Short mmCIF file of C-alpha atoms and ligand atoms in Angstrom, two decimals:
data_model
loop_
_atom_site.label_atom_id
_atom_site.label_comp_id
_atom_site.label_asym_id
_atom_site.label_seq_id
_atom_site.Cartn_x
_atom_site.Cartn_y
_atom_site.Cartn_z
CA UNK T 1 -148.49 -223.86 82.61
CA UNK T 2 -149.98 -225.03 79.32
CA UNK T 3 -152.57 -227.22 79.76
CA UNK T 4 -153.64 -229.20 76.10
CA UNK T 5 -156.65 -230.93 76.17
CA UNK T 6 -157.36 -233.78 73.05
CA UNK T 7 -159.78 -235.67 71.97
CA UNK T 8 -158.37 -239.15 72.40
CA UNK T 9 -155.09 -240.80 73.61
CA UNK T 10 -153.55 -241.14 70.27
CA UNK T 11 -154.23 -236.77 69.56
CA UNK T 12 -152.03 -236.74 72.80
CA UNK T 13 -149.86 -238.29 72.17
CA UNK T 14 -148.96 -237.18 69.06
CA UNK T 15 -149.25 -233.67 70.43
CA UNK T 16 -146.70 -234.81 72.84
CA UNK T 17 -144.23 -235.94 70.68
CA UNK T 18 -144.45 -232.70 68.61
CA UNK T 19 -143.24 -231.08 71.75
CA UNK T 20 -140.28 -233.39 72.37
CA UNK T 21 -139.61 -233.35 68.67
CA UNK T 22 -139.38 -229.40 68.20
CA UNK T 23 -136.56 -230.08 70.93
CA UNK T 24 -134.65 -232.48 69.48
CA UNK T 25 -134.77 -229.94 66.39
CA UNK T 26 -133.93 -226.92 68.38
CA UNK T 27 -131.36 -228.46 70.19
CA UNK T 28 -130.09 -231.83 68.31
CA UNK T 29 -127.90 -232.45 71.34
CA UNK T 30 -130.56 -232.14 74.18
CA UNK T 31 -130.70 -233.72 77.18
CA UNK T 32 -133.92 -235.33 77.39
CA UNK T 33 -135.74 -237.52 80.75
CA UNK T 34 -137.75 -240.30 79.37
CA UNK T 35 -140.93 -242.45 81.25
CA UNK T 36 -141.74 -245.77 81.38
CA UNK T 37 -145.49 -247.20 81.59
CA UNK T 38 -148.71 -247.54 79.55
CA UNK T 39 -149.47 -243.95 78.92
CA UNK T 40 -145.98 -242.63 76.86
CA UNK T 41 -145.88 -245.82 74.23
CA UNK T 42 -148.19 -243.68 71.74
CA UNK T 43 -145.66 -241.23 72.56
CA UNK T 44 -142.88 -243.04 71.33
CA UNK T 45 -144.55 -244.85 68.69
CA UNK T 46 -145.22 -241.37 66.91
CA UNK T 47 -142.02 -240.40 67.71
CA UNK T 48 -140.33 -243.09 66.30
CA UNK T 49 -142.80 -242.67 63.04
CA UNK T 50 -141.14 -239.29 63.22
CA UNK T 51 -137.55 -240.77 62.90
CA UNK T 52 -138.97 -243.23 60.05
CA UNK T 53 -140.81 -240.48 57.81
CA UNK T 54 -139.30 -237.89 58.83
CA UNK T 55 -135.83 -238.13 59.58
CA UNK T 56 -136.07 -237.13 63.18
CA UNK T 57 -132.77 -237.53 63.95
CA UNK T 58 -131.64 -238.60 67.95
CA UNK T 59 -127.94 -239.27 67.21
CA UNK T 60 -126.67 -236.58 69.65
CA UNK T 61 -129.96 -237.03 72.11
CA UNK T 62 -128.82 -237.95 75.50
CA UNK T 63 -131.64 -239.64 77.94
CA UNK T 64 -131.87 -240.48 81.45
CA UNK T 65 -135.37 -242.39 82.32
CA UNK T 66 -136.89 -241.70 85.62
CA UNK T 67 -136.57 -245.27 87.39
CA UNK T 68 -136.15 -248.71 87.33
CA UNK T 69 -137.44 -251.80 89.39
CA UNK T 70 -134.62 -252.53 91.82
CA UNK T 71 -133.28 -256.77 91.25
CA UNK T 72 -134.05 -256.70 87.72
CA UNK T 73 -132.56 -255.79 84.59
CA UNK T 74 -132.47 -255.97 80.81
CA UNK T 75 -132.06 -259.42 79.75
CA UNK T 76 -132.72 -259.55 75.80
CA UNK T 77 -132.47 -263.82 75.71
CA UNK T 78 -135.85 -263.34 77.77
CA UNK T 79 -139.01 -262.66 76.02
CA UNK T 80 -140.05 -258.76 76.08
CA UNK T 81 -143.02 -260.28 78.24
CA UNK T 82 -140.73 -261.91 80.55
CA UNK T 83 -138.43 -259.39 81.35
CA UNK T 84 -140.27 -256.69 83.36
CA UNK T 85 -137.47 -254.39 83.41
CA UNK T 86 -138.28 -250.43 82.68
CA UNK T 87 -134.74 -251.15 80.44
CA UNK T 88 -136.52 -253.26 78.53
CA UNK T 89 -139.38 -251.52 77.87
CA UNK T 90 -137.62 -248.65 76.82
CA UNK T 91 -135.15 -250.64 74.19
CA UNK T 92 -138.27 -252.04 73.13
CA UNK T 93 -140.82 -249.46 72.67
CA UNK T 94 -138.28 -246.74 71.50
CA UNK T 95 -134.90 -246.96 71.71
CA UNK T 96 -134.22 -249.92 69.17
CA UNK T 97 -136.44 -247.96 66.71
CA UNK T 98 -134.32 -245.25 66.77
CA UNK T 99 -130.60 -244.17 65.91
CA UNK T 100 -130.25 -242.88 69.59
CA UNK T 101 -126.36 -244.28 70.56
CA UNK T 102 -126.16 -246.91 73.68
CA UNK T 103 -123.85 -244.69 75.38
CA UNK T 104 -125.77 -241.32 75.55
CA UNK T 105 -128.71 -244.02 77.02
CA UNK T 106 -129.05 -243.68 80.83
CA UNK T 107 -131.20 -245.68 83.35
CA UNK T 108 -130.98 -246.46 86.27
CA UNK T 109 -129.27 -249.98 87.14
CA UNK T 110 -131.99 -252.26 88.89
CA UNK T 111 -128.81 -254.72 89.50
CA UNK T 112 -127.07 -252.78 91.60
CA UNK T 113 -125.33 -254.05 94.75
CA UNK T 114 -124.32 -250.70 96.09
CA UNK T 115 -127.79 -248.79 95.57
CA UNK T 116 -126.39 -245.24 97.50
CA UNK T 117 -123.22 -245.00 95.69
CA UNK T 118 -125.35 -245.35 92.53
CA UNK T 119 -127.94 -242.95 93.39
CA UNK T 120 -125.49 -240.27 94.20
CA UNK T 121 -123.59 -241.51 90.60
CA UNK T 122 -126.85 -241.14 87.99
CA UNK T 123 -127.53 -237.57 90.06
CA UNK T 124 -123.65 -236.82 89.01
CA UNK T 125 -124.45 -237.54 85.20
CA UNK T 126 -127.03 -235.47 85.54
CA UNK T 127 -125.24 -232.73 86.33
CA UNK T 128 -122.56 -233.17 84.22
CA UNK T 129 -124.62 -234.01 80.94
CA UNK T 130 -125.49 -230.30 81.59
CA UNK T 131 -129.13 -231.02 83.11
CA UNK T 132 -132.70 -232.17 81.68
CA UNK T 133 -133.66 -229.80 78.99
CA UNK T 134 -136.89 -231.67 78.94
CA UNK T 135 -138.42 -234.22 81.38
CA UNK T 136 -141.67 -236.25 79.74
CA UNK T 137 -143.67 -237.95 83.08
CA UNK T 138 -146.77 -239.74 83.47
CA UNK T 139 -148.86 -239.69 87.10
CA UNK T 140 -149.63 -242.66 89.15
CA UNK T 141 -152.96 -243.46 90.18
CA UNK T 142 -151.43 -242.29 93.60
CA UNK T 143 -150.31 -239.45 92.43
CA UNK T 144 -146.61 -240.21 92.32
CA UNK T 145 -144.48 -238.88 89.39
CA UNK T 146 -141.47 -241.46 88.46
CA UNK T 147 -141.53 -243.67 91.88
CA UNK T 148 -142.14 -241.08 94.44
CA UNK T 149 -144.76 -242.72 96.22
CA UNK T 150 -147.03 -240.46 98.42
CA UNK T 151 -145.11 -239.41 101.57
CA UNK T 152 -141.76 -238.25 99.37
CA UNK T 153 -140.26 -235.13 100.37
CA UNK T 154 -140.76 -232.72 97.89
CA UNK T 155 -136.97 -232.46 98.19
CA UNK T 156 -135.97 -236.02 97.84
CA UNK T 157 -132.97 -236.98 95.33
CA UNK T 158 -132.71 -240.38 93.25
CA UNK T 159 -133.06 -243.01 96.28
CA UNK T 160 -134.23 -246.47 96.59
CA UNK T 161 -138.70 -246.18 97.13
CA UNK T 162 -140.69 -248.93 98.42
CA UNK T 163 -143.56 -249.06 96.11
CA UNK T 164 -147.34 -248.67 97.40
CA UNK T 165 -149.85 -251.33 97.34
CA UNK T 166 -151.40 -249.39 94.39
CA UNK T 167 -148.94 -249.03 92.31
CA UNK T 168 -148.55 -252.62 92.48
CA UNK T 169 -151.62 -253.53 91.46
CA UNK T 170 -151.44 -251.01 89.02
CA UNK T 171 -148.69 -251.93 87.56
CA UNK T 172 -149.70 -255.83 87.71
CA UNK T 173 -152.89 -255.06 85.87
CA UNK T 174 -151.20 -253.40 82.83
CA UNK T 175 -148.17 -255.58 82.46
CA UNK T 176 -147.11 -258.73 84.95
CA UNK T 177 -150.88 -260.10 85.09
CA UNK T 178 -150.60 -260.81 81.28
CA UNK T 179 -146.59 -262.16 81.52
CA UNK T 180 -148.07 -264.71 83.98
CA UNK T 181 -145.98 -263.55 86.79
CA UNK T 182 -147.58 -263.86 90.29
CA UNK T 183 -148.01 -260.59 91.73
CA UNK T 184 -146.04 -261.72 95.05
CA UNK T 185 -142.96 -262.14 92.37
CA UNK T 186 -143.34 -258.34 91.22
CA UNK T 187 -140.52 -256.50 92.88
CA UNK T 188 -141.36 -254.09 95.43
CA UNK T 189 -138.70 -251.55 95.61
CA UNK T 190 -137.35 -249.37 92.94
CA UNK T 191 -134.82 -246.93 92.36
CA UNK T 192 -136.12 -243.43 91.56
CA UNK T 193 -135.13 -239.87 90.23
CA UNK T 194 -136.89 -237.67 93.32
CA UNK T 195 -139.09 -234.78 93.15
CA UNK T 196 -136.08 -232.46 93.54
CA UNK T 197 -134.36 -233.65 90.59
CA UNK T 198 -137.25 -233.85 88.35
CA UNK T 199 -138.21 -230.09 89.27
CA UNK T 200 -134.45 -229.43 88.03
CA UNK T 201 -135.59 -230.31 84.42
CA UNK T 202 -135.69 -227.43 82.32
CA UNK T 203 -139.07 -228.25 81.41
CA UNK T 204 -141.99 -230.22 81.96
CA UNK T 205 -143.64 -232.56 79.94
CA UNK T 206 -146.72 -234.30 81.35
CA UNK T 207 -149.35 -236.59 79.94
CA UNK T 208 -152.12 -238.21 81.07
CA UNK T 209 -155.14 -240.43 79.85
CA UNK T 210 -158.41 -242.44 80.74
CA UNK T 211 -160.88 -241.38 83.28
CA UNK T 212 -158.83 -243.73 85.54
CA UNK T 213 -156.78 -240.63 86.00
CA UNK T 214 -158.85 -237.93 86.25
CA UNK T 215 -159.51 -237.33 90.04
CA UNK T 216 -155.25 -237.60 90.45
CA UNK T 217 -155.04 -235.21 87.69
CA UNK T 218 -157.50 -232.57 89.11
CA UNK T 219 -155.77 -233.17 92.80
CA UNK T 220 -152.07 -232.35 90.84
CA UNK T 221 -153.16 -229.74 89.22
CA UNK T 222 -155.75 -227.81 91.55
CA UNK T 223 -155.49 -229.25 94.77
CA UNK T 224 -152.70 -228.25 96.98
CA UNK T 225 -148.88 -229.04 96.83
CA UNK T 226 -148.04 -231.90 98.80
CA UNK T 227 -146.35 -235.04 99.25
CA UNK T 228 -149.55 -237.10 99.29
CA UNK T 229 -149.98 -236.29 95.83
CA UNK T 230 -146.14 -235.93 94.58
CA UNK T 231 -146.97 -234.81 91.00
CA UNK T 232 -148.57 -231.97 92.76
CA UNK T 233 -144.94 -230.58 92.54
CA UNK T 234 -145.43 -229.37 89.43
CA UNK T 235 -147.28 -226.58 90.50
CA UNK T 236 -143.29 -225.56 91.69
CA UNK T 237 -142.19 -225.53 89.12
CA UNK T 238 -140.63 -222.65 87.55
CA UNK T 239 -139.77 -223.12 83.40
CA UNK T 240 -141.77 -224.38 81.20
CA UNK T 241 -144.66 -226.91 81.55
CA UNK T 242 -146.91 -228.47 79.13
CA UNK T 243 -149.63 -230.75 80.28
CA UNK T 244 -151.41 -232.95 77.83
CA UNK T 245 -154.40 -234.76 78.64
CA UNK T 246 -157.06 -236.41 76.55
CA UNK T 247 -160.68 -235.38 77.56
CA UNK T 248 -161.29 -238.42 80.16
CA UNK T 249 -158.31 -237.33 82.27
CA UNK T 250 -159.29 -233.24 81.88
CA UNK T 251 -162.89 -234.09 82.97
CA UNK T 252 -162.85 -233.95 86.85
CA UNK T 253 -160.52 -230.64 86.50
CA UNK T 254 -162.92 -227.56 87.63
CA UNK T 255 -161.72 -224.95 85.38
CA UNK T 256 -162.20 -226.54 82.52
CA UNK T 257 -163.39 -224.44 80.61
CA UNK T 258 -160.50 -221.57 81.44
CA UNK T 259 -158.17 -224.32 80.26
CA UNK T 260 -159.81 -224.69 76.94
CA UNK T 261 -160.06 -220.96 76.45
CA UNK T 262 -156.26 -220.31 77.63
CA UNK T 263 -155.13 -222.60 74.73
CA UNK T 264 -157.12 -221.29 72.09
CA UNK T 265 -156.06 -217.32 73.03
CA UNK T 266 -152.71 -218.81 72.77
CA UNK T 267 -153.08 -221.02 69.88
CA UNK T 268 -154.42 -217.71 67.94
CA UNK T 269 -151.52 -215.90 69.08
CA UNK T 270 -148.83 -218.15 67.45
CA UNK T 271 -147.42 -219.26 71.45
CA UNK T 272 -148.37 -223.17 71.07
CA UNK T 273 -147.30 -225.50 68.54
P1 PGA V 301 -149.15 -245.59 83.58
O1 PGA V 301 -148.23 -245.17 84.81
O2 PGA V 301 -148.64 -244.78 82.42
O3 PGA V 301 -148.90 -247.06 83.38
O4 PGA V 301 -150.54 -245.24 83.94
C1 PGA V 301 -147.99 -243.82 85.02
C2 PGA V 301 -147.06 -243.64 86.19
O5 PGA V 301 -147.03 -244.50 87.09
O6 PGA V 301 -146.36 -242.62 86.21
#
């Protein structure tokens, strides 16, 4: 496990996006898992400077996000504010920036009327776009990775979650609170990717930011496996994993300092980027 440690949010997230970029280069037609929420925008906003300046180029990329609010969907006559939807966000803070194509764009549908038989479809895609090669993720201030509120079985598929009372406030504070929608009107189930599928990625891409985090990101990373904490997982997993966090987040993790050290051995030996 790689753990990068950076002096603000926007050094990583530009680290992060040199990771997901060196596998778009490597692999032009990789399969890559996306995140929604507050911490990967810098992400995708140096990614997309990437595209701009750089030529980046996403035309054979194929994505499938972790999760989507289940009732809503993308509705572009709305205002971005207005329309809550993880599609949304995702059009918005990346996709319409870039010359990713609509069809190789995969999330999961919050409209549904047959939830199961959809579940059991976006796990087949999966599978038959060959796999994640790389899966970016974000934790909850519960702990949860994607929707997989404490309690999920570290098995558990793409299902339908009910979401906890923190991640509803969470997710009020940092985006509903400031559409003016009431926090009883925020929906309160989602569909989900489950631990088992995201530990079927390839690889691992985590990030993490703000002091806000930092006790979840010391339990996930040096606390024990378990479903109370489902990012925990990670410590399962068995490719490769990069976790970047900016110095707020590292600063409840106890070895620290062996962190720090770890990357600059590595750095010195040519094995990070
Ligand atoms: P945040 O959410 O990026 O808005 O903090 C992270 C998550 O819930 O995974």
């Amino acid at each position: 496990m790689d753990i990068i440690i950076r002096e603000s949010y926007d050094e990583m997230s530009v680290y992060a996006a040199a990771v997901i970029a060196n596998f778009v280069k490597s692999k032009p037609n990789c399969v890559l898992g996306l995140a929604t929420g507050s911490t990967p925008i810098g992400t995708y906003k140096e990614l997309i400077r990437m595209h701009k300046e750089e030529g980046l180029d996403f035309s054979q990329v194929k994505t499938f996000n972790l999760d989507e609010y289940l009732g809503i969907g993308i509705d572009l006559s709305t205002p971005y504010e207005k329309d809550q939807s993880y599609a949304r966000f995702m059009y918005e803070e990346l996709f319409k920036h870039i010359n990713i194509k609509e069809e190789n764009i995969h999330i999961p549908d919050g409209k549904t009327k047959e939830p199961e038989k959809f579940c059991k479809w976006y796990e087949d895609e999966i599978k038959k776009a060959g796999g994640i090669d790389l899966q970016l993720l974000g934790i909850g201030g519960d702990g949860h990775w994607a929707f997989n509120e404490p309690g999920s079985s570290l098995g558990s598929r793409t299902r339908v979650q009910a979401l906890t009372k923190q991640t509803l406030d969470d997710n009020y504070e940092s985006f509903y609170k400031k559409a003016g929608i009431k926090r009883e009107d925020m929906p309160h189930f989602a569909i989900t990717m489950g631990i088992g599928t995201i530990l079927e990625a390839r690889n691992i891409l985590m990030i993490a930011n703000g002091k806000k985090k930092a006790g979840v990101v010391a339990k996930c990373l040096e606390g024990p496996v378990t479903s109370q904490i489902t990012a925990s997982a990670i410590q399962l997993h068995s490719g490769g994993i990069t976790v970047v966090l900016d110095k707020d987040a590292a600063s409840e993790l106890k070895n620290l300092d062996h962190y720090i050290h770890v990357e600059k051995m590595k750095r010195s030996m040519g094995m990070l980027i």
